[in-house]
Structures are given as C-alpha cells and as structure tokens.
XYZ file of N, CA and C in Angstrom:
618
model
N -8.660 -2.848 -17.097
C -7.917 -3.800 -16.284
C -8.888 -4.767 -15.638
N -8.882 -5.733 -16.039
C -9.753 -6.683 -15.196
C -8.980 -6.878 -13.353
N -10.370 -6.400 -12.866
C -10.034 -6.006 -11.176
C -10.895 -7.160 -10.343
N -11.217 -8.366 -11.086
C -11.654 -9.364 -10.162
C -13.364 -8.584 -10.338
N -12.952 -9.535 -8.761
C -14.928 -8.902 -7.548
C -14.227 -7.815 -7.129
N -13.132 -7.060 -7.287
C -13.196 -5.988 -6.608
C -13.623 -4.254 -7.196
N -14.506 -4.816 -8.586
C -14.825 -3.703 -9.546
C -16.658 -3.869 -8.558
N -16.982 -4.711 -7.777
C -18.292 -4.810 -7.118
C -18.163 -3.212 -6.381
N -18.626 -2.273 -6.287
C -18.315 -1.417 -5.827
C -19.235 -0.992 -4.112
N -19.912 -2.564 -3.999
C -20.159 -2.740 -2.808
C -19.238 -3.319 -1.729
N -18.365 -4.171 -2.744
C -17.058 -4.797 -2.038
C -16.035 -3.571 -1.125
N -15.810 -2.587 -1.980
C -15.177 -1.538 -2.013
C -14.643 -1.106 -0.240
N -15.985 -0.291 0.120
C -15.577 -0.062 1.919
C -15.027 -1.215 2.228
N -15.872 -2.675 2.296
C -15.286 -3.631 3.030
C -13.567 -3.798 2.954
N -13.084 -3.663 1.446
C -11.466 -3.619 1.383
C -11.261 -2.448 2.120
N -11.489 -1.098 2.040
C -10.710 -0.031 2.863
C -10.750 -0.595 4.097
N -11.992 -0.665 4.524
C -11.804 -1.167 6.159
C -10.687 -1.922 6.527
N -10.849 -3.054 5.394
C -9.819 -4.236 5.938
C -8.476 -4.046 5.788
N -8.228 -3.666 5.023
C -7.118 -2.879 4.742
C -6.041 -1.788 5.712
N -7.252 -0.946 6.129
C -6.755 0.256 7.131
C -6.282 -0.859 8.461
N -7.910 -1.361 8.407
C -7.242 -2.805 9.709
C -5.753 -3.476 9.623
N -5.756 -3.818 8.983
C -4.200 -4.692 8.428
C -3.004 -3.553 8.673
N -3.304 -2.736 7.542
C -1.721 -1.376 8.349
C -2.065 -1.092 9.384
N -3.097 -0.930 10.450
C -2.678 -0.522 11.855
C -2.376 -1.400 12.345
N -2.780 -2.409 12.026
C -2.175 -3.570 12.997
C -0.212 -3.656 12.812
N -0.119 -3.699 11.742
C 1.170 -3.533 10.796
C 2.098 -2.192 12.100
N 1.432 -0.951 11.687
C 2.096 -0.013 12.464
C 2.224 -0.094 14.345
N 1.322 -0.576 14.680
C 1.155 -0.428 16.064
C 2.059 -1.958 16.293
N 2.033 -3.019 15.613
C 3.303 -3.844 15.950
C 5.003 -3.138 15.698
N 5.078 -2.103 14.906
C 6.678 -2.202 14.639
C 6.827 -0.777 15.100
N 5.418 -0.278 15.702
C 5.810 0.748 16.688
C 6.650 0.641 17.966
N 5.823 -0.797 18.878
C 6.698 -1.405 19.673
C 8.293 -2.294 18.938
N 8.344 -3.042 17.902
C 9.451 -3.395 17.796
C 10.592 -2.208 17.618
N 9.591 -0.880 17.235
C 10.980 0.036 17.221
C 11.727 0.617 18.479
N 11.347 0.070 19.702
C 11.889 0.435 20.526
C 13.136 -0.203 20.221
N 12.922 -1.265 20.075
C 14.630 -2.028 20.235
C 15.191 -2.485 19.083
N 14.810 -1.931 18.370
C 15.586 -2.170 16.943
C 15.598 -0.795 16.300
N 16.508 -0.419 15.862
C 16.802 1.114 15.624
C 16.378 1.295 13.748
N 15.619 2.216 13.990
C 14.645 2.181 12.191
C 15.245 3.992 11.389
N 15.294 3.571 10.695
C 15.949 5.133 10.141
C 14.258 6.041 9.800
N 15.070 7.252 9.759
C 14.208 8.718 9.705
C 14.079 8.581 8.705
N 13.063 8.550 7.423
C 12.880 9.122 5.981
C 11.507 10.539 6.020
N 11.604 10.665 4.591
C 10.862 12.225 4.402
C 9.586 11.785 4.669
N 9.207 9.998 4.729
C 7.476 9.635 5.227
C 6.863 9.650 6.829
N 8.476 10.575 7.586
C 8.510 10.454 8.907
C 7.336 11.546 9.436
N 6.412 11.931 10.138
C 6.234 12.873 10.813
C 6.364 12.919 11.771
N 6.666 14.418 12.493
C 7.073 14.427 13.922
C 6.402 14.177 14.952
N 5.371 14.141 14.651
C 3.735 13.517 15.800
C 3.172 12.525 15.183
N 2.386 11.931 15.741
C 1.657 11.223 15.057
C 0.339 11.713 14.254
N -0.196 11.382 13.597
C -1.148 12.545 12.754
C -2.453 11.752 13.497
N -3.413 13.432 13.712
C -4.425 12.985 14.711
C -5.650 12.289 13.842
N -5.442 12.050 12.648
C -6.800 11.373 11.823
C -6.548 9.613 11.774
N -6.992 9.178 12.163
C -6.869 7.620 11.934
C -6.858 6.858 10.810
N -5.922 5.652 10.631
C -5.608 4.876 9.396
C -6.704 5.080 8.773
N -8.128 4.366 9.117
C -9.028 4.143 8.386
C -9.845 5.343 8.101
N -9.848 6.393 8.440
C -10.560 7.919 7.848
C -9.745 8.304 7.256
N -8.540 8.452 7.215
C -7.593 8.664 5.869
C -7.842 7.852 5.013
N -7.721 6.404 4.960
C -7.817 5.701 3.784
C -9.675 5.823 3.258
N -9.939 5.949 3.968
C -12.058 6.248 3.287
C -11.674 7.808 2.002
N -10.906 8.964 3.471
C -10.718 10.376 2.764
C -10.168 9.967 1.126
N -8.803 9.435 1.612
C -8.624 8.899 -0.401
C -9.461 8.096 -0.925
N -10.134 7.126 -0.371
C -11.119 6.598 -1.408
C -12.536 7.466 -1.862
N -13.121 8.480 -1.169
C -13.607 8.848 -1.232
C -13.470 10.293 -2.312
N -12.488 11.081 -2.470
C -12.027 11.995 -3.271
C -10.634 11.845 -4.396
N -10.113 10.798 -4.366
C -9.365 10.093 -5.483
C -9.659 9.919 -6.528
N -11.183 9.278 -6.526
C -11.912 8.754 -7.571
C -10.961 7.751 -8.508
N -9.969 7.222 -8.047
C -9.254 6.376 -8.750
C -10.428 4.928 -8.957
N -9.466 3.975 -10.022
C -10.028 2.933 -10.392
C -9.869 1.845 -9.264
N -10.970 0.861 -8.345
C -10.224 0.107 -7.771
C -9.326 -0.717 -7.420
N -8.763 -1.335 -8.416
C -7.502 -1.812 -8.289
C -6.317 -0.980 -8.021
N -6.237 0.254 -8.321
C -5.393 1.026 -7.635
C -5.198 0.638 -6.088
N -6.446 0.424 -5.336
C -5.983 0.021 -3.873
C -4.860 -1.082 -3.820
N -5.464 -2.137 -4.393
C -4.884 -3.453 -4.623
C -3.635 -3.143 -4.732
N -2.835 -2.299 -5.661
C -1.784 -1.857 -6.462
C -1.134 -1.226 -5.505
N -1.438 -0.104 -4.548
C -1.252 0.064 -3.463
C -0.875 -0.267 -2.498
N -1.229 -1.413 -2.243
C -0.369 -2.522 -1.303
C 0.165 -3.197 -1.549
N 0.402 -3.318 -2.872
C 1.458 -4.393 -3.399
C 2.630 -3.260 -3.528
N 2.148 -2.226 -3.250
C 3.542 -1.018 -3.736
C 4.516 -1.067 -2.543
N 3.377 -0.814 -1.168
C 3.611 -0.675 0.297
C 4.433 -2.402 0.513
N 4.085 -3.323 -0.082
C 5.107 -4.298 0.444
C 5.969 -4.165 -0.326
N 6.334 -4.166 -1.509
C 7.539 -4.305 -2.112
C 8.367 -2.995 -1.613
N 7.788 -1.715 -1.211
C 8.839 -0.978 -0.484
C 9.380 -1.271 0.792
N 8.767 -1.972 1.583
C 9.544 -3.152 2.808
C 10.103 -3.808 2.751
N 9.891 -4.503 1.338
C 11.184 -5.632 0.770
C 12.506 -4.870 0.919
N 12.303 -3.745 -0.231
C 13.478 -3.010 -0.679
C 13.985 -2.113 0.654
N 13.344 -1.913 1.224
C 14.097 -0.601 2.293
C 13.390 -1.215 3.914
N 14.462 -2.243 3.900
C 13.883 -2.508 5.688
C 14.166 -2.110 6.823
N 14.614 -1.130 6.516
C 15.285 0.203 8.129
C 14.181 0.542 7.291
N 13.053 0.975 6.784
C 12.146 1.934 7.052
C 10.615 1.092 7.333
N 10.681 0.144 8.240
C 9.284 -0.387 8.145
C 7.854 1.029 8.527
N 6.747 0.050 7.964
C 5.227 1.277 8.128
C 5.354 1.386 9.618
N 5.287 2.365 10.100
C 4.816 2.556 11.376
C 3.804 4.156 11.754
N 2.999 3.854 12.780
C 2.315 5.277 13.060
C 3.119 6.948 12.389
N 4.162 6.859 12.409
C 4.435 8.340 12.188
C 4.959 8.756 11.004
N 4.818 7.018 9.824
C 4.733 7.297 8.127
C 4.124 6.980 7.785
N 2.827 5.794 7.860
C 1.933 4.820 6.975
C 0.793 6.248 6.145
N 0.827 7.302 7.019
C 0.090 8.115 6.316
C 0.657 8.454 4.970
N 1.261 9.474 5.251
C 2.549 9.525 4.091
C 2.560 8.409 2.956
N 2.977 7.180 3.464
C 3.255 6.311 2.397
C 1.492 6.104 1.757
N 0.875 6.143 1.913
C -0.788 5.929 2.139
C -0.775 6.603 0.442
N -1.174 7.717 0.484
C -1.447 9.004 0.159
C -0.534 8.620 -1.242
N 1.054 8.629 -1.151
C 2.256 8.231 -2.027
C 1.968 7.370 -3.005
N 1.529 5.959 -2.222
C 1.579 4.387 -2.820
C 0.075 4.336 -3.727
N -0.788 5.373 -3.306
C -1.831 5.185 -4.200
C -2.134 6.210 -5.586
N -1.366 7.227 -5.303
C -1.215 8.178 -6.164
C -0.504 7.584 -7.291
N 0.685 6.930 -6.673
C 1.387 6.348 -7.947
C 0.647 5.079 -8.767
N 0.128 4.586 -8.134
C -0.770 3.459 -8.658
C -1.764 3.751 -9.797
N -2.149 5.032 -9.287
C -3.569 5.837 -10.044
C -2.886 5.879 -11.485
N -1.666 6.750 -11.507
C -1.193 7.166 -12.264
C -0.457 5.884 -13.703
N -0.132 4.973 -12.290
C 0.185 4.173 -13.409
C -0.742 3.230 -14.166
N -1.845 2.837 -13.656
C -2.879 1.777 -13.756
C -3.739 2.762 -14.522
N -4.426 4.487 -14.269
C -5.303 4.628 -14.697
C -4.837 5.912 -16.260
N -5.812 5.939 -16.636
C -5.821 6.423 -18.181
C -6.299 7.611 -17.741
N -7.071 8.427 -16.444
C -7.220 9.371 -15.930
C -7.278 9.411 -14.963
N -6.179 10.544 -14.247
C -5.764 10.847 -13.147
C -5.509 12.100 -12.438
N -5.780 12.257 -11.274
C -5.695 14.148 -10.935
C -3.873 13.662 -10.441
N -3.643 15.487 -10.628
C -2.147 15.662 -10.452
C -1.594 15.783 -9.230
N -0.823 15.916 -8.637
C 0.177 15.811 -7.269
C -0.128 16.839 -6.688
N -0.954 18.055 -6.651
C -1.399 19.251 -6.700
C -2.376 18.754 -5.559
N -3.307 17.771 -6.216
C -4.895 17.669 -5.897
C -4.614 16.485 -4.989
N -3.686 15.504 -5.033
C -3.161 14.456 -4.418
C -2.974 15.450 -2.898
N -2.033 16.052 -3.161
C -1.269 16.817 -2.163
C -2.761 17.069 -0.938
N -3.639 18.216 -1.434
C -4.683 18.362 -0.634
C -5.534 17.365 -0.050
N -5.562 16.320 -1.024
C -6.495 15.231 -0.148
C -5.756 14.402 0.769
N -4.462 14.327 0.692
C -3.569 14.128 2.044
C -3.070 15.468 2.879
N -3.505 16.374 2.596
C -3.527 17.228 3.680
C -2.022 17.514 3.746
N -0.964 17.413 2.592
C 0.067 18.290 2.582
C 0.426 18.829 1.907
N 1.743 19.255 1.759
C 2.028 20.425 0.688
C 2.289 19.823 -0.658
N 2.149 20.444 -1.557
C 2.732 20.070 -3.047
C 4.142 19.892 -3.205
N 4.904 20.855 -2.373
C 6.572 20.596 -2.563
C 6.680 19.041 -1.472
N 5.799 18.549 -0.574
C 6.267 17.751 0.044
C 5.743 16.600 -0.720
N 4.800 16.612 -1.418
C 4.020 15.658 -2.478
C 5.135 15.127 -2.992
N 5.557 15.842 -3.868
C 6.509 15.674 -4.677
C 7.919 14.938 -4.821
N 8.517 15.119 -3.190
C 9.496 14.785 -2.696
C 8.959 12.983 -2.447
N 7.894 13.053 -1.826
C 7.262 11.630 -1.233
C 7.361 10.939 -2.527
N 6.954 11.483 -3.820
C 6.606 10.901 -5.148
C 7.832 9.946 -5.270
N 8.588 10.733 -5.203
C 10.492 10.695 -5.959
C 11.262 9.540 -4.836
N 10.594 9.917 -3.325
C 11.359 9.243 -2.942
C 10.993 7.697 -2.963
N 9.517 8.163 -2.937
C 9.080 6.489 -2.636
C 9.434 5.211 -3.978
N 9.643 6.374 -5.274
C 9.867 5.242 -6.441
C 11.641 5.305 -6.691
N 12.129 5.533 -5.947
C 13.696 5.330 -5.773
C 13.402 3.996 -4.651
N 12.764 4.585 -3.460
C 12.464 3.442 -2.842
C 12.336 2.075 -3.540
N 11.085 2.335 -4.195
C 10.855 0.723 -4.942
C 11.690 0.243 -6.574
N 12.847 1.465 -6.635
C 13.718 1.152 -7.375
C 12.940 0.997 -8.667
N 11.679 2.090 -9.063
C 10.818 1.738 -10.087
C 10.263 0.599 -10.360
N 10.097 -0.278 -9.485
C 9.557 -1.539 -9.837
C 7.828 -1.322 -9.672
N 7.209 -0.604 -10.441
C 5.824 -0.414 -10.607
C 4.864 -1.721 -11.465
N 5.626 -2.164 -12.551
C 4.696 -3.081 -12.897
C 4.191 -3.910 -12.267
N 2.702 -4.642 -12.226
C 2.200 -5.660 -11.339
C 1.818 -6.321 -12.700
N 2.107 -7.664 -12.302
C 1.194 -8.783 -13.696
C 0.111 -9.239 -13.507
N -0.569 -10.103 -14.169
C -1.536 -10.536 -13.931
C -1.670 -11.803 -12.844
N -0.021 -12.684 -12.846
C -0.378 -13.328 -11.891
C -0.531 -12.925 -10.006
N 0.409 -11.545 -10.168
C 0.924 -10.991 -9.091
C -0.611 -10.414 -8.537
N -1.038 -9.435 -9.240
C -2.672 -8.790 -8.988
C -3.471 -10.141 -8.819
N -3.692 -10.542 -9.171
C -5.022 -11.906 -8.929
C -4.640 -12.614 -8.044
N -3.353 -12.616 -7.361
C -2.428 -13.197 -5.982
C -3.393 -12.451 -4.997
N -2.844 -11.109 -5.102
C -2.960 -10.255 -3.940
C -4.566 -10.313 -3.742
N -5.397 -10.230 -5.039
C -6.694 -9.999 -4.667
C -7.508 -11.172 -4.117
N -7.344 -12.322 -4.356
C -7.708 -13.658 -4.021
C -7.423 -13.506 -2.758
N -6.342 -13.351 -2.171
C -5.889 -13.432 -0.543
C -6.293 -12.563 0.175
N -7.010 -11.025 -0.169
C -7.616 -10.124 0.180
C -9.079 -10.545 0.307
N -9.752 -11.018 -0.637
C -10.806 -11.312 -0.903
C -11.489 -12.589 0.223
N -10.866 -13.435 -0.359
C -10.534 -14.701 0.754
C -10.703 -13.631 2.133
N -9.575 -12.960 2.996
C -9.663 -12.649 4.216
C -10.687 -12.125 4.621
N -10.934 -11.011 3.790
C -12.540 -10.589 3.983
C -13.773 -11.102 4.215
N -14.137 -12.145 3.029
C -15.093 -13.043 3.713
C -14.836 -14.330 4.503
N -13.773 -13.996 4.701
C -13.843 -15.040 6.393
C -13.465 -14.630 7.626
N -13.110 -13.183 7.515
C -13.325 -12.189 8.475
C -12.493 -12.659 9.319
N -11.071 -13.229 9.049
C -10.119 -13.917 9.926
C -9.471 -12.724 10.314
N -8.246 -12.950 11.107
C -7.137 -11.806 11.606
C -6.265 -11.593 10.028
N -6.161 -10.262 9.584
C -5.458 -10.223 8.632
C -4.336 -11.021 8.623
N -3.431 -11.296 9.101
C -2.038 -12.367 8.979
C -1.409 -12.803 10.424
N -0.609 -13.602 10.014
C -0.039 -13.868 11.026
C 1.598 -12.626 11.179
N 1.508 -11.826 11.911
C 2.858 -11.326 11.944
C 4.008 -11.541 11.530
N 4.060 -12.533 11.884
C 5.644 -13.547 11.353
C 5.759 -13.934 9.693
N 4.449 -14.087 8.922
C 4.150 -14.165 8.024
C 4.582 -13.251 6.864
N 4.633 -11.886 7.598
C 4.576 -10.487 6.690
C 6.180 -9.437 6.496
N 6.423 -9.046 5.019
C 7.708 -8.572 5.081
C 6.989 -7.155 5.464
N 5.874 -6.800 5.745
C 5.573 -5.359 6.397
C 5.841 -5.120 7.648
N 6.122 -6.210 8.240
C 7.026 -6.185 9.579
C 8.704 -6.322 9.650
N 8.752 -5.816 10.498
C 10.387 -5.394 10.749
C 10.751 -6.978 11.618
N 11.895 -7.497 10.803
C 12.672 -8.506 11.039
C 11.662 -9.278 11.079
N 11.465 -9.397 9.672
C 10.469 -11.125 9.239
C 10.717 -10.962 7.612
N 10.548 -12.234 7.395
C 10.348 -12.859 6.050
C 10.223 -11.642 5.080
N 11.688 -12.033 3.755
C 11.052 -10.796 2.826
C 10.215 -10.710 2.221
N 9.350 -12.238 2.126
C 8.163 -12.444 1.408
C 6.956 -12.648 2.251
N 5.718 -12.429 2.138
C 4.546 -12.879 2.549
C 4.283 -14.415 2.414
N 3.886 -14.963 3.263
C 3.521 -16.330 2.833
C 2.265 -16.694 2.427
N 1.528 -15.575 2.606
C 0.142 -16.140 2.289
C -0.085 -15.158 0.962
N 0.332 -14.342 0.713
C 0.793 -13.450 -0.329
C 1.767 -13.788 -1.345
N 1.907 -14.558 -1.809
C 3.358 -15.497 -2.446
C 3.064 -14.998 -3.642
N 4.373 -14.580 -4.220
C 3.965 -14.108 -5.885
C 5.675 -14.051 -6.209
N 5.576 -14.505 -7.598
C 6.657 -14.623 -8.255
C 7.557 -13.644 -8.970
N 8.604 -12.831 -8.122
C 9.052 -11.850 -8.651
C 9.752 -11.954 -9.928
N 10.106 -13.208 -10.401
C 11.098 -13.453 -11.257
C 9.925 -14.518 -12.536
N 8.840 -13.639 -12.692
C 8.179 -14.509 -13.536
C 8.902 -13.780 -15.229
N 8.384 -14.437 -15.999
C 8.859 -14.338 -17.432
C 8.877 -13.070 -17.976
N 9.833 -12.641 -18.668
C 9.891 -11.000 -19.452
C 8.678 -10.704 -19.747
N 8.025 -11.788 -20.859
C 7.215 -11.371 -21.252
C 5.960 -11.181 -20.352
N 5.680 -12.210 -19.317
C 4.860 -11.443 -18.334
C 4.881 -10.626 -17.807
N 6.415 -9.787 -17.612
C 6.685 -8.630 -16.833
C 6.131 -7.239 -17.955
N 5.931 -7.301 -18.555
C 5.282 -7.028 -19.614
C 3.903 -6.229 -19.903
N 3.269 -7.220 -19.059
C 1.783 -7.023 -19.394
C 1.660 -6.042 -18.155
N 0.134 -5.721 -18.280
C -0.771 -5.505 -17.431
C -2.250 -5.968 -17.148
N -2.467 -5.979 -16.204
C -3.852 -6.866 -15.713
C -4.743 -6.284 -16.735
N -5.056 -6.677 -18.051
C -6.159 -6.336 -19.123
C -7.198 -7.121 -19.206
C-alpha cells in the first residue's frame, strides 16, 4: 500500500502523539457537551474512566500491534466515519479507548496481509476476548461495513495529518469536526468524497 511519508518510521511517534492529542481534545470537548445533550450508552461505554491515558494506550498499540502504518491513518478515518453514522454515540473519555483498540484492529486486518487475531488484540487493550469480539461486530454494524478507503480518501487524510504535524498548529477547529457532537457531518479540512466512482470504490491504496 503506498502510505505516503508516513512509511518514514521516524514520522511514526510524531503521528501517535498527534493523534492521541486530537482524540483527547475530541473527548474532553463532548465530555462537557454531554452534559446537556443526552448521548446513548453503547458496549464502547466504560463505567469509569480508564486510568491509562489516550496517548500511552495509543504508543501500547503502536508499540505491540506491529501493524503496517497506514493502519493508523485507516483508523481514523474508521473513528470518523463511525460519528458520521452513529451521532448519539460521539468519542468521549469513557469509549475512545474501546473504539481505539476496535478501529485499529479492523484496519490491520483489512489493509494488512498479516495480522494477529482478536485473542492478542484483546490483551494489548487490556480486555477480554468475548468483549473483543462484541466491540468487533459492533463497531462494523456501526460503520455499516463501510471499510474500504481509496486512494483519494487515504492521501486526503494523510496530507492533512502530515501538514498539521509539521506546523504544529491546534489539531482543528471544533466546529470543523463530525467527531464532535452537533457539528458538521463532514470535516472541512478533511474533505473527501464519499460518493467517488465504483470503480474507485474498488481499489486500494497500492
């Protein structure tokens, strides 16, 4: 799969970082909007908040995943299009883990030609295999199987990632992002064409 500059595998931390940065910012905004806007319970709920932080979870999977990097990439394009589709469940502190763990597993699986199983997934998110499993199922009902990414969609996301990084700006503007609760179903600085051609729907980033 051609993965850009992001096969530089010095680039690599800098995306987790920025990344983990971006969903906490993401969660700790629609933590407060959930006071007053009422968000439904799903199985990515936990009942506390989990005491390891965005960004040492997301290092922990990058670090024992061994997935291909664009899987990250793939990953967050998974995590927005499940905000599109299900907006009573925006990311917040007491699922982004959950979905974390979910959105990249499936990515692995679909993007890579070798992959560990829901077993080994399960442990490096630190839960059970029967709950693995459930997260698996629910999250791609969630995104209504819409797993393929094209080539224009991936080279979207990574350009605008890439871009943020070396200019070390604020990941987005809030208002900007469908990862927030009651905003835009699309990203604006993230713009990608859901309705591009069959045959592009087709491909994969080769």
């Amino acid at each position: 799969m051609a993965e850009l500059e992001i096969q530089n595998q010095n680039l690599m931390p800098k995306l987790i970082d920025y990344l983990s940065s971006l969903l906490q910012r993401v969660a700790e905004a629609n933590d407060i909007n959930g006071r007053f806007q009422p968000q439904k319970i799903s199985v990515f709920h936990g009942l506390t908040r989990p005491n390891i932080s965005i960004q040492s979870y997301l290092e922990r999977i990058f670090k024992y995943a061994n997935c291909s990097p664009c899987c990250f990439v793939v990953a967050y394009v998974y995590l927005d299009r499940f905000t599109q589709c299900q907006p009573s469940l925006p990311i917040n502190s007491f699922n982004i883990h959950r979905l974390l763990i979910t959105s990249v597993m499936i990515a692995a699986k679909f993007m890579d030609d070798m992959y560990y199983n829901n077993a080994y997934y399960a442990k490096v998110g630190g839960i059970s295999i029967t709950e693995m499993n459930f997260l698996e199922v629910d999250f791609l009902f969630g995104l209504g199987f819409h797993l393929n990414v094209t080539p224009t969609t991936f080279q979207t996301y990574c350009a605008y990632l890439q871009k943020e990084m070396l200019m070390q700006s604020p990941p987005m503007n809030f208002e900007d992002s469908s990862l927030f609760i009651g905003r835009s179903p699309k990203l604006q600085y993230i713009c990608f064409n859901e309705d591009e051609s069959s045959s592009q729907q087709q491909q994969l980033v080769v």
